[in-house]
Coordinates of C-alpha atoms (C1' of nucleotides) in Angstrom, one line a residue:
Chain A
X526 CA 219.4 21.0 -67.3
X527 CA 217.3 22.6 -64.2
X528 CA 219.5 25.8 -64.9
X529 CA 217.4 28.6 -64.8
X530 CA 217.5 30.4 -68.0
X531 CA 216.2 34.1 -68.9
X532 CA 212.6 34.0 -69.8
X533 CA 211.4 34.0 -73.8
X534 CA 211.8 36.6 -75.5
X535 CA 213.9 38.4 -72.8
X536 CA 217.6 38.0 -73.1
X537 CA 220.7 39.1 -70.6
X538 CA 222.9 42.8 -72.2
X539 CA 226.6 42.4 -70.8
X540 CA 229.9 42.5 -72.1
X541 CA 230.9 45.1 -75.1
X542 CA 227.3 45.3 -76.0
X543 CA 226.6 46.9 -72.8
X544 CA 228.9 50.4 -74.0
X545 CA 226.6 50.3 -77.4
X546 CA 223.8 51.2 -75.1
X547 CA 224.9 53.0 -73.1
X548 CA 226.0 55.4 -76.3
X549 CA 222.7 55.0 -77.4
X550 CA 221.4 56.7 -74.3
X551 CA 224.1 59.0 -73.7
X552 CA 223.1 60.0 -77.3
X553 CA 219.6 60.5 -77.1
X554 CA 219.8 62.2 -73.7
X555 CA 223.0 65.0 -75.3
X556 CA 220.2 65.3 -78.0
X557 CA 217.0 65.7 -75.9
X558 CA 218.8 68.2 -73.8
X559 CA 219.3 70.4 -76.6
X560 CA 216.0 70.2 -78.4
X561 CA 214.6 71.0 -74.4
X562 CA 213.3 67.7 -73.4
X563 CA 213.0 66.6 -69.7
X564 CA 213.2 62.9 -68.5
X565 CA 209.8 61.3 -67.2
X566 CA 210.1 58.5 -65.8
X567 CA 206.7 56.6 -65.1
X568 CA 206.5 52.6 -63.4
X569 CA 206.7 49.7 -65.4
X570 CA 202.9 48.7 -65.2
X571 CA 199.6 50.3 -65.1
X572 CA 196.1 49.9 -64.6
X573 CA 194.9 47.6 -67.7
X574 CA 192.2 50.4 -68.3
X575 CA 194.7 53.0 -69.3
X576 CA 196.0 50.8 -72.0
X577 CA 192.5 49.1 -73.2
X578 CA 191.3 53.2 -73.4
X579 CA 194.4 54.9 -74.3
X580 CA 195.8 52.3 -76.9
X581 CA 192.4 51.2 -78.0
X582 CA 190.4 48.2 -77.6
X583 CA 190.7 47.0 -81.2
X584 CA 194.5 46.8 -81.3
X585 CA 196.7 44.1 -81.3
X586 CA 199.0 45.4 -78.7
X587 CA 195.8 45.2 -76.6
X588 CA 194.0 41.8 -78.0
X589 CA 196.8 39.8 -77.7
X590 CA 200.2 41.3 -76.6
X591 CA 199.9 42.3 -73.1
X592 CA 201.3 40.9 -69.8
X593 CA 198.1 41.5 -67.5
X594 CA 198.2 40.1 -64.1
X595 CA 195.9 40.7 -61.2
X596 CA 197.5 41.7 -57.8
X597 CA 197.0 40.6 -54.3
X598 CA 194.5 43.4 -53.7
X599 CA 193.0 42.1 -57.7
X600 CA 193.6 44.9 -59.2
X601 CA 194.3 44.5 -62.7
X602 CA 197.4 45.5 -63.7
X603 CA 199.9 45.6 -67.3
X604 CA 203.2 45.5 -68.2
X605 CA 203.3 48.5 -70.1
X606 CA 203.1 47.7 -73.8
X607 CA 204.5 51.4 -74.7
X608 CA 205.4 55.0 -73.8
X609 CA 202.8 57.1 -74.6
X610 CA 199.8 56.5 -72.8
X611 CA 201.8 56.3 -68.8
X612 CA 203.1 59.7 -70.1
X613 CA 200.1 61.8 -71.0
X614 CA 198.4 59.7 -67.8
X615 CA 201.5 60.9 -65.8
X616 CA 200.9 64.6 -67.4
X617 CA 197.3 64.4 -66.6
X618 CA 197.6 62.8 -63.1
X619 CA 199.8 65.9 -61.5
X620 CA 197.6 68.7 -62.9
X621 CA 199.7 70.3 -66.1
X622 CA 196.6 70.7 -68.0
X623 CA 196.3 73.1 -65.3
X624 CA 199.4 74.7 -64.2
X625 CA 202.1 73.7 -67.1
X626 CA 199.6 72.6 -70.2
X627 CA 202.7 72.8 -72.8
X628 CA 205.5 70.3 -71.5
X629 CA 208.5 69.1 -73.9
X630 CA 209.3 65.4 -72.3
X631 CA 211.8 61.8 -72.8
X632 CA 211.7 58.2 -71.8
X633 CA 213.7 55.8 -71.8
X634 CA 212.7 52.2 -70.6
X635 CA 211.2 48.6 -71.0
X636 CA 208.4 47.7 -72.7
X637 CA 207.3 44.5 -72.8
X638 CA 204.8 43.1 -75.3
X639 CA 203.6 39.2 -75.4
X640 CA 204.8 37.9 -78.6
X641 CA 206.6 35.4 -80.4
X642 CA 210.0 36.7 -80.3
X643 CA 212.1 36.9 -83.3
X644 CA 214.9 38.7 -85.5
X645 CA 214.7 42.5 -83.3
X646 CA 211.5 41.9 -81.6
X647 CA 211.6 40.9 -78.0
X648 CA 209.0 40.4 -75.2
X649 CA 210.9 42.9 -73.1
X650 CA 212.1 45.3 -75.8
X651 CA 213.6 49.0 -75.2
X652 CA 212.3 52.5 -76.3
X653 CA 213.2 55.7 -76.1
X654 CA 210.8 58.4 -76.8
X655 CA 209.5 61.8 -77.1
X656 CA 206.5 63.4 -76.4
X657 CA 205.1 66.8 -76.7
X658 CA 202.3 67.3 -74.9
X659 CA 199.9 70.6 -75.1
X660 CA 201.4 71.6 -78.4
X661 CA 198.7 71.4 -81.8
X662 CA 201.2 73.4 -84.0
X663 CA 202.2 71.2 -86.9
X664 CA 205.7 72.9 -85.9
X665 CA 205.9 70.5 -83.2
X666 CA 204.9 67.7 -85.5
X667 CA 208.4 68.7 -87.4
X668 CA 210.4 69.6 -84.2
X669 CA 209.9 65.7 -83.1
X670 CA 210.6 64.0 -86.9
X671 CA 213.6 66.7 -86.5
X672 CA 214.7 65.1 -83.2
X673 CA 214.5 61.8 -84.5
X674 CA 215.9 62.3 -87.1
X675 CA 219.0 64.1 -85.3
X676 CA 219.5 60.9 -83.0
X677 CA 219.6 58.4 -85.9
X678 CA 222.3 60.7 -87.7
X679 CA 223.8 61.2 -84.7
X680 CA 224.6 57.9 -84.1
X681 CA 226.0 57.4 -87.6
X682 CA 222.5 55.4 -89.1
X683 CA 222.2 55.2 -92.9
X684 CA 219.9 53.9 -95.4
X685 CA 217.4 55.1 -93.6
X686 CA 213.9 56.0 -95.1
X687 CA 211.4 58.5 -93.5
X688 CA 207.3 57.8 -94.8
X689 CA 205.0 60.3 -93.8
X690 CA 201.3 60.3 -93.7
X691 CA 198.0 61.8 -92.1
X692 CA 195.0 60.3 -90.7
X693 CA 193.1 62.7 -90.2
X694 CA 190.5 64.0 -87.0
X695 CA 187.7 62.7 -85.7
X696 CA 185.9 64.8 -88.0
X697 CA 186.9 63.7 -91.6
X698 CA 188.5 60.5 -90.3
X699 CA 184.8 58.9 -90.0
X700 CA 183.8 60.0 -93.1
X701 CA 187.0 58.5 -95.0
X702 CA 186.4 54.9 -93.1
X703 CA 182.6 55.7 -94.5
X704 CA 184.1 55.8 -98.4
X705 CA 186.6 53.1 -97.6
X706 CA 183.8 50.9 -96.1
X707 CA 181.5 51.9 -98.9
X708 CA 184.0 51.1 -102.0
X709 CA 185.3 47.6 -100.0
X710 CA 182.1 46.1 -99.8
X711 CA 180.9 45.3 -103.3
X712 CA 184.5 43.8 -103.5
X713 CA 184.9 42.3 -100.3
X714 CA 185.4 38.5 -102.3
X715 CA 188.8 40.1 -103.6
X716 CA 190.2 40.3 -99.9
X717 CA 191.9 38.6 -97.4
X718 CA 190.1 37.0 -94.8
X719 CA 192.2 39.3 -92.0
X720 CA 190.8 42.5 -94.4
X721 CA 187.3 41.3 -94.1
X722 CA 187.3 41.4 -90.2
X723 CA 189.3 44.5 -90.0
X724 CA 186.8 46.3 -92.1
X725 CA 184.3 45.9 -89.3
X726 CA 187.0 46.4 -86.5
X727 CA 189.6 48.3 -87.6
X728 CA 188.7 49.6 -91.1
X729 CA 191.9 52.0 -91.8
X730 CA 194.2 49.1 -90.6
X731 CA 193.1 47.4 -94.3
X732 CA 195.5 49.9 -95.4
X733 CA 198.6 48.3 -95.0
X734 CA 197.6 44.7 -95.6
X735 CA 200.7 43.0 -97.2
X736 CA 198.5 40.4 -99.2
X737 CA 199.2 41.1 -102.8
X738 CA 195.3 40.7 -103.9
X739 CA 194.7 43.0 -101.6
X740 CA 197.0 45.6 -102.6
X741 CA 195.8 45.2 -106.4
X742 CA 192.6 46.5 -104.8
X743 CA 193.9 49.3 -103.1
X744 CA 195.5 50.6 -106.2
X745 CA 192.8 50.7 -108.7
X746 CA 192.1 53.9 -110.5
X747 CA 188.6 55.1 -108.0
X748 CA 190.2 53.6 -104.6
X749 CA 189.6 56.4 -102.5
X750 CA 192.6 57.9 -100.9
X751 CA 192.9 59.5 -97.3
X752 CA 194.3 62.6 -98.2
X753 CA 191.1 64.1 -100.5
X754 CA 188.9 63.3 -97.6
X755 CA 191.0 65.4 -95.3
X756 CA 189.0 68.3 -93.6
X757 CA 190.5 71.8 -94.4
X758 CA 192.0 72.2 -91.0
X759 CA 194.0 68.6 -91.5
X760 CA 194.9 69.6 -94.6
X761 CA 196.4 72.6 -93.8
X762 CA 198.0 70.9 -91.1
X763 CA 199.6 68.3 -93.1
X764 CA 200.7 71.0 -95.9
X765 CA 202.5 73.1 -93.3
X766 CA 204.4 69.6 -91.6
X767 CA 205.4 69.1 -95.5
X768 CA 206.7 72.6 -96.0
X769 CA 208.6 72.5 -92.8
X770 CA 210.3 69.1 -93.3
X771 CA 211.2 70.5 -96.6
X772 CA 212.8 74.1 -94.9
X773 CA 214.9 71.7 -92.7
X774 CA 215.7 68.8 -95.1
X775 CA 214.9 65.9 -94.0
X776 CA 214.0 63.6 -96.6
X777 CA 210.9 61.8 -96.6
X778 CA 207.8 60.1 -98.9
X779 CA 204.3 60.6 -98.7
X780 CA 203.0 57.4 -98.1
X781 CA 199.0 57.1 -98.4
X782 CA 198.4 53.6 -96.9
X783 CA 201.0 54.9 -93.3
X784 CA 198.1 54.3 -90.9
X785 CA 200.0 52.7 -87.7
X786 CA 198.6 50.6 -85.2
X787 CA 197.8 52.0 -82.3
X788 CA 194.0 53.9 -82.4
X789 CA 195.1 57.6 -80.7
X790 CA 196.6 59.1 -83.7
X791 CA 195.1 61.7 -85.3
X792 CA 196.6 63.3 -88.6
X793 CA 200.5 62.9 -88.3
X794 CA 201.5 59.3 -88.5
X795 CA 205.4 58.5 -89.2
X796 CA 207.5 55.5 -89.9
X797 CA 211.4 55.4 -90.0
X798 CA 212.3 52.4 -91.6
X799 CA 216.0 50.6 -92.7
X800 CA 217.0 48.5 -94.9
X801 CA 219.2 45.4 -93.5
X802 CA 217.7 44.0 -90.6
X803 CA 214.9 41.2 -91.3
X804 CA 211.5 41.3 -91.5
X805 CA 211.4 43.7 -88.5
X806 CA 212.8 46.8 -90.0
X807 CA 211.3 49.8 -88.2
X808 CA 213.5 51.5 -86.0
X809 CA 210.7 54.0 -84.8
X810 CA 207.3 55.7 -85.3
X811 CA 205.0 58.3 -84.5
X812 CA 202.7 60.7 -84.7
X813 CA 200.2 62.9 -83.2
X814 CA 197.6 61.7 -80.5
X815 CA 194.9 64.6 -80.0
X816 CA 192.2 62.4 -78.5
X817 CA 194.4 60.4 -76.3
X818 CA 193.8 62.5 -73.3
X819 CA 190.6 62.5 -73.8
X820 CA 190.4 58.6 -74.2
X821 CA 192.0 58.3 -70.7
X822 CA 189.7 60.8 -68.7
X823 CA 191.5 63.9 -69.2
X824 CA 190.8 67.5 -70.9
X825 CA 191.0 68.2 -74.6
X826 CA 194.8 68.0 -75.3
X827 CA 197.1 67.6 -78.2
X828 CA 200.2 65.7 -78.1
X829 CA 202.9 64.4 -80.5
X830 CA 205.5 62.1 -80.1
X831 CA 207.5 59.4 -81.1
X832 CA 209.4 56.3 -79.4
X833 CA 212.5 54.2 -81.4
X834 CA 213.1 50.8 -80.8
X835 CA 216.3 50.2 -78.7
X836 CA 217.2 46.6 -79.8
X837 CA 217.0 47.2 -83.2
X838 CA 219.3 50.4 -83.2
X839 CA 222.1 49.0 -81.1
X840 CA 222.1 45.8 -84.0
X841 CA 222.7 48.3 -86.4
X842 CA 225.3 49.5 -83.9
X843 CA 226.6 47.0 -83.9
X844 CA 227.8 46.6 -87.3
X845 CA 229.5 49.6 -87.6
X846 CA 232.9 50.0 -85.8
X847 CA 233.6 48.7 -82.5
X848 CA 232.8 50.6 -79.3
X849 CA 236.1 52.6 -77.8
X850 CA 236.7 51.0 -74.5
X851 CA 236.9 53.4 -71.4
X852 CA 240.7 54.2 -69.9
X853 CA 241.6 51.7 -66.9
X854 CA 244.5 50.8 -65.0
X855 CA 245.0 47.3 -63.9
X856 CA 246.8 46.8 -60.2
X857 CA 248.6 43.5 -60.5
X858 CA 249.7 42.7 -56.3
X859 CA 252.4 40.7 -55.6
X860 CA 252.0 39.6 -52.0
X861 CA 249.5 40.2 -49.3
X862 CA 251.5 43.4 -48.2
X863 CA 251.5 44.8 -52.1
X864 CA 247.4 44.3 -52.1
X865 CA 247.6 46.7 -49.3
X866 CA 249.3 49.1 -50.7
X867 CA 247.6 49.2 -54.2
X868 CA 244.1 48.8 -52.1
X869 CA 245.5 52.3 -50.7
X870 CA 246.8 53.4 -54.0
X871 CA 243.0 52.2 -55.3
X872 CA 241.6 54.9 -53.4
X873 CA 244.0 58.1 -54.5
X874 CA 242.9 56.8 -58.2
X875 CA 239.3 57.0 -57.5
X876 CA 239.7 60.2 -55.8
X877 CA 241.5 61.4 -58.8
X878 CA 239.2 60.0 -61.1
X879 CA 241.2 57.2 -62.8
X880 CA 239.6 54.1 -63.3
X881 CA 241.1 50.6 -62.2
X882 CA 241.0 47.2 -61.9
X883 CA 242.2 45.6 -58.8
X884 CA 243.4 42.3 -58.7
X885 CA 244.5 40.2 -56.2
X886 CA 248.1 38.2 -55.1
X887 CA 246.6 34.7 -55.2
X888 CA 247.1 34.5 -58.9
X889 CA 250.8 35.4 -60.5
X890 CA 252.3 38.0 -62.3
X891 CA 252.0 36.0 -65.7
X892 CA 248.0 36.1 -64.9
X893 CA 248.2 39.2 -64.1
X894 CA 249.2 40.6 -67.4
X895 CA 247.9 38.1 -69.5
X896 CA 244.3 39.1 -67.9
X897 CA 245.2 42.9 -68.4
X898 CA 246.1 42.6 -72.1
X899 CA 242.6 40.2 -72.3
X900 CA 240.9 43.1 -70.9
X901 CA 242.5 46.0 -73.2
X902 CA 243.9 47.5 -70.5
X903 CA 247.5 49.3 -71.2
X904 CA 248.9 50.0 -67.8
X905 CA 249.8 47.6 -65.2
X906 CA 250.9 49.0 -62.1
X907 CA 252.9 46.3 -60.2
X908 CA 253.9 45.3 -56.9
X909 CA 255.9 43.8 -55.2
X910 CA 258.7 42.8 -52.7
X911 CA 261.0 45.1 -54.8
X912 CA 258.6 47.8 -55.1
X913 CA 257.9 48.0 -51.4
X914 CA 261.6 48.4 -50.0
X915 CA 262.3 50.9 -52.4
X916 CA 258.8 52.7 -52.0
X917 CA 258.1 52.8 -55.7
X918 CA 255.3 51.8 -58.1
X919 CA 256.6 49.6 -61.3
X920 CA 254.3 50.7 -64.1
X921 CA 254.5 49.2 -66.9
X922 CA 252.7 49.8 -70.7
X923 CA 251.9 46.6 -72.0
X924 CA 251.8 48.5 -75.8
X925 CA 255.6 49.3 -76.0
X926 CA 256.4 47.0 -73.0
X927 CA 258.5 49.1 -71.3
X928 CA 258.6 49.5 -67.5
X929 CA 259.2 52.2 -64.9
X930 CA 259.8 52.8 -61.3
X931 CA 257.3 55.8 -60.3
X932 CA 257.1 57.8 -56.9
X933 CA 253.1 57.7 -55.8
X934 CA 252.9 61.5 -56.9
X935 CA 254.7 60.4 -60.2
X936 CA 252.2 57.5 -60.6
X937 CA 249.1 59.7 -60.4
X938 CA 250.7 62.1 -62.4
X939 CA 251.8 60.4 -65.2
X940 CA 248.0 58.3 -65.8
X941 CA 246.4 61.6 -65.5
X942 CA 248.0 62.2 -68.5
X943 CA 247.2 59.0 -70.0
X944 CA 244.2 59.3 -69.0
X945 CA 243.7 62.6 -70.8
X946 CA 245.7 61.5 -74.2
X947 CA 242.9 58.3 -74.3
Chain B
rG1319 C1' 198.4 31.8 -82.4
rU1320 C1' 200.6 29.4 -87.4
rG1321 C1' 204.8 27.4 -90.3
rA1322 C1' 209.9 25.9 -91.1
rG1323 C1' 214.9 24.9 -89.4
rC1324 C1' 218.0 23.7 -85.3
rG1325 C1' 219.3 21.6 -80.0
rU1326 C1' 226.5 17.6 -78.8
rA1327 C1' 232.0 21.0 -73.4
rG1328 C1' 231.6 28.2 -71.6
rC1329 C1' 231.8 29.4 -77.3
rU1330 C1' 232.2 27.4 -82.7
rC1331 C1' 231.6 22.8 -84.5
rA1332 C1' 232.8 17.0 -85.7
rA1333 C1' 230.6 12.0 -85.2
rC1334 C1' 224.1 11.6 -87.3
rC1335 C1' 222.4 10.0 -93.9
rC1336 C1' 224.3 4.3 -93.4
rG1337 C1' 222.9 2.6 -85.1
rG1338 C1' 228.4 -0.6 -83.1
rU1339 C1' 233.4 -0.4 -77.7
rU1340 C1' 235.5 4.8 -73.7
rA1341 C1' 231.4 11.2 -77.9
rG1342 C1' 236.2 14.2 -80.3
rA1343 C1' 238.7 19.0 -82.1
rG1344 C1' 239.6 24.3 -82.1
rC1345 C1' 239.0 28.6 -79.1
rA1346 C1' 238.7 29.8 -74.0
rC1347 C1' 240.0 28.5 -68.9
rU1348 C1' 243.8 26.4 -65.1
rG1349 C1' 248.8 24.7 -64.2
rG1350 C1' 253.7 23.8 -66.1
rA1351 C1' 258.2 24.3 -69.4
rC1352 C1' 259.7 30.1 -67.7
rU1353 C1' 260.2 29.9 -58.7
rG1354 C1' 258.6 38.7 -60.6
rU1355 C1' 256.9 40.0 -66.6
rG1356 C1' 251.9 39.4 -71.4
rG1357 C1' 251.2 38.4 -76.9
rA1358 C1' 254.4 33.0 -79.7
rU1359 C1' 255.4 27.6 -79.0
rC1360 C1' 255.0 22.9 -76.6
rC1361 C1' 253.0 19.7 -72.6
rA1362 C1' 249.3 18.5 -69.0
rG1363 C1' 244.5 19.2 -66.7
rG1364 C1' 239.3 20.3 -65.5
rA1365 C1' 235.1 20.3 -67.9
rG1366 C1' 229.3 16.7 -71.3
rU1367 C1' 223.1 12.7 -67.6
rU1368 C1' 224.6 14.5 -76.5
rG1369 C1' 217.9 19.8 -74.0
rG1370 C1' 214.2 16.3 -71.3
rG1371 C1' 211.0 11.9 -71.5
rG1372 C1' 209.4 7.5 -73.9
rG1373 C1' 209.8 3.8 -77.9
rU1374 C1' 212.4 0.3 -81.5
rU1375 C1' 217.0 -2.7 -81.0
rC1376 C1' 221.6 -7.4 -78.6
rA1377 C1' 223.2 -2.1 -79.0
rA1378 C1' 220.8 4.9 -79.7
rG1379 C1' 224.3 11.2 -79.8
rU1380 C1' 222.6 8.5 -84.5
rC1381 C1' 216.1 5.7 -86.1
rC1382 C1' 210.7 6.8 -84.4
rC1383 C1' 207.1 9.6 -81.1
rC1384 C1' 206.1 13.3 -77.5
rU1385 C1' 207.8 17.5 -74.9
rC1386 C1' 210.7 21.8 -73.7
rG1387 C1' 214.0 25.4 -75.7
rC1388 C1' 216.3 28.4 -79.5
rU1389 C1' 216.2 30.7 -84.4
rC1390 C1' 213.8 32.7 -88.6
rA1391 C1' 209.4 33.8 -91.0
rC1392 C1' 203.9 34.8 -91.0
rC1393 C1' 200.8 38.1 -88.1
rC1394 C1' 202.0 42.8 -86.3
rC1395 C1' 205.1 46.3 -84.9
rA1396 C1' 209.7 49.3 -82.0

RNA sequence: GUGAGCGUAGCUCAACCCGGUUAGAGCACUGGACUGUGGAUCCAGGAGUUGGGGGUUCAAGUCCCCUCGCUCACCCCA
């Protein structure tokens, strides 16, 4: 067929589907409001540089995932490929190093990453996220796990599991990848061929190879582990987070081979993981990204944050019980004249605040109800000839059936009610 | 980028193995039985270039090849 359909990996949200997000958001907007978090909202691309600096060169969000395209005036532009970087580029751009350095912020949006679509992963995918930028205090590290983990309990998630890890700074981080490097060698025949070029590119992505042989590696008795090369600082850092997480109970698992894939964090790294959905079973992630503004152009700033993928929450959604559907009346006309009034009576319902639906007279009063009962709707108001001479409204409720002959004022009164019973 | 499975009506599927007239059914939709009253029943109707192209054959939805698309998995992540 020459139908045009959506592109891959993008797909059309309508129908019932479409209140499961919007609870999602109204839920992560309730929350971020009382943890103090203000929307940002930053454009749908960017330069290409702020990604290949901010996300890191050696990534595969930037080798092979990104929707670059060069403009009329061949600039080089991106589909942005995630949250962070536009926000601390954002925060960078309109001076609050300068004038507000410590800013508590949300997103919610697109992202769009070029891949080959499957079970919850998209090519235009949804996140919302966090970020906290200005803020080194491993208290914020806990105050955004906290926050996530308030939205996914919030929305009635279980099974989920939180892993925890640190990373390190750029000033024991280099000397771990040193040790790593150093132990790998000799035993670089025991690894996968993808290990042996990430140990030149991306050493500390070897980490969380799934290759079994490699793993056996990884877990000999000698394998050095991330956490004894921490500098004290980290440390302390990562001891604190722990404490914390602890004090507000949030459950949670040390896990030493956590190292994430984008190249700006530095010690906190995070995972929220589920059971039940596929292969793609991470509903969000974070961390803490102190050389990120740096990487971009900016001052020395610390930042941590987190972003949840949208898709894969509203399939667990979608599981659970159905979505409540919102209060409307239907308006079921009976003649031209009767669309006239109920077109009138359409606009004392909005101005009261009661939804509708208005149909029209060119389909009959059987269509009419059998369309309102197909929509969930329980009140019909109908009329008619009838109606009109005796200057009434006939409302009926399709649940018990029964019908009644209202004055306007009684109308509007009586679906207020409803309306506040639903 | 790699691999596997699948493409028939708006949706779910049958017919495919083993080629054979006009590709069927349920749901949904529209109308009627019921000229102003839904859910049930019955009747009727619209709807398909069987994803697209090529090949084999007297004959292709069915067999073969190519292509596009979807799905799942790898990779990686949200």
């Amino acid at each position: 067929m020459e139908g045009i359909k959506a592109p891959r990996g993008t797909r059309d949200i309508l129908g019932e589907e479409v209140l499961l997000w919007q609870h999602l958001e109204d839920v992560v907007r309730k929350i971020a409001l009382l943890f103090g978090y203000e929307e940002v909202r930053t454009p749908i691309f960017e330069h290409t540089e702020l990604f290949t600096r901010g996300v890191g060169e050696e990534t595969d969000i930037v080798q092979k995932e990104m929707y670059t395209f060069t403009d009329k005036g061949g600039r080089s532009l991106t589909l942005r490929p995630e949250g962070t970087a536009p926000v601390v580029r954002a925060y960078l751009e309109h001076g609050f190093p300068v004038h507000e350095p410590r800013v508590k912020w949300y997103y919610i949006g697109p992202m769009f990453r070029y891949e080959r679509p499957q079970a919850g992963r998209m090519r235009q995918f949804h996140q919302f996220g966090f970020e906290a930028l200005g803020f080194g205090e491993p208290a914020c590290d806990a105050e955004v796990i906290q926050l996530a983990w308030t939205i996914y309990q919030e929305l009635g998630l279980s099974d989920l599991s939180l892993e925890v890890n640190s990373i390190g700074c750029p000033l024991c981080k280099p000397q771990y990848v040193a040790k790593l490097r150093e132990y790998l060698m000799p035993r670089r025949e025991r690894l996968c061929v993808n290990c042996l070029r990430r140990l030149e590119s991306n050493p500390l992505r070897v980490l969380d190879c799934k290759v079994e042989r490699c793993q056996e590696v990884f877990s000999e008795e000698g394998f050095p582990r991330i956490h004894d090369s921490l500098c004290t600082l980290c440390r302390e850092h990562e001891e604190t987070l722990f404490t914390l997480l602890e004090d507000l109970r949030i459950p949670f698992v040390v896990n030493h081979r956590l190292v994430r894939g984008l190249d700006y964090y530095t010690r906190t790294v995070f995972e929220v993981k589920v059971r039940h959905l596929g292969a793609q079973d991470a509903i969000g992630g974070g961390g803490r990204y102190d050389g990120l503004a740096q990487a971009i152009g900016g001052p020395d700033i610390p930042g941590v944050g987190f972003a949840a993928g949208m898709e894969r929450i509203v399939l667990l959604l979608g599981r659970e019980a159905k979505p409540t559907l919102p209060f409307r009346v239907y308006l079921a006309p009976q003649d031209a004249p009767a669309e006239r009034v109920l077109l009138s009576l359409s606009r004392e319902l909005a101005a009261q605040g009661i939804p509708f639906h208005l149909d029209f007279a060119t389909k009959s009063l059987k269509y009419h109800l059998k369309h309102a009962q197909r929509m969930h709707v329980r009140f019909v108001v109908i009329v008619g000839e009838r109606e009109r001479e005796a200057g009434v409204f006939a409302l009926k409720d399709l649940t018990s059936g029964e019908q009644v002959s209202l004055s306007l004022t009684e109308l509007v009164a009586r679906l207020r009610k409803e309306r506040e019973l639903c």
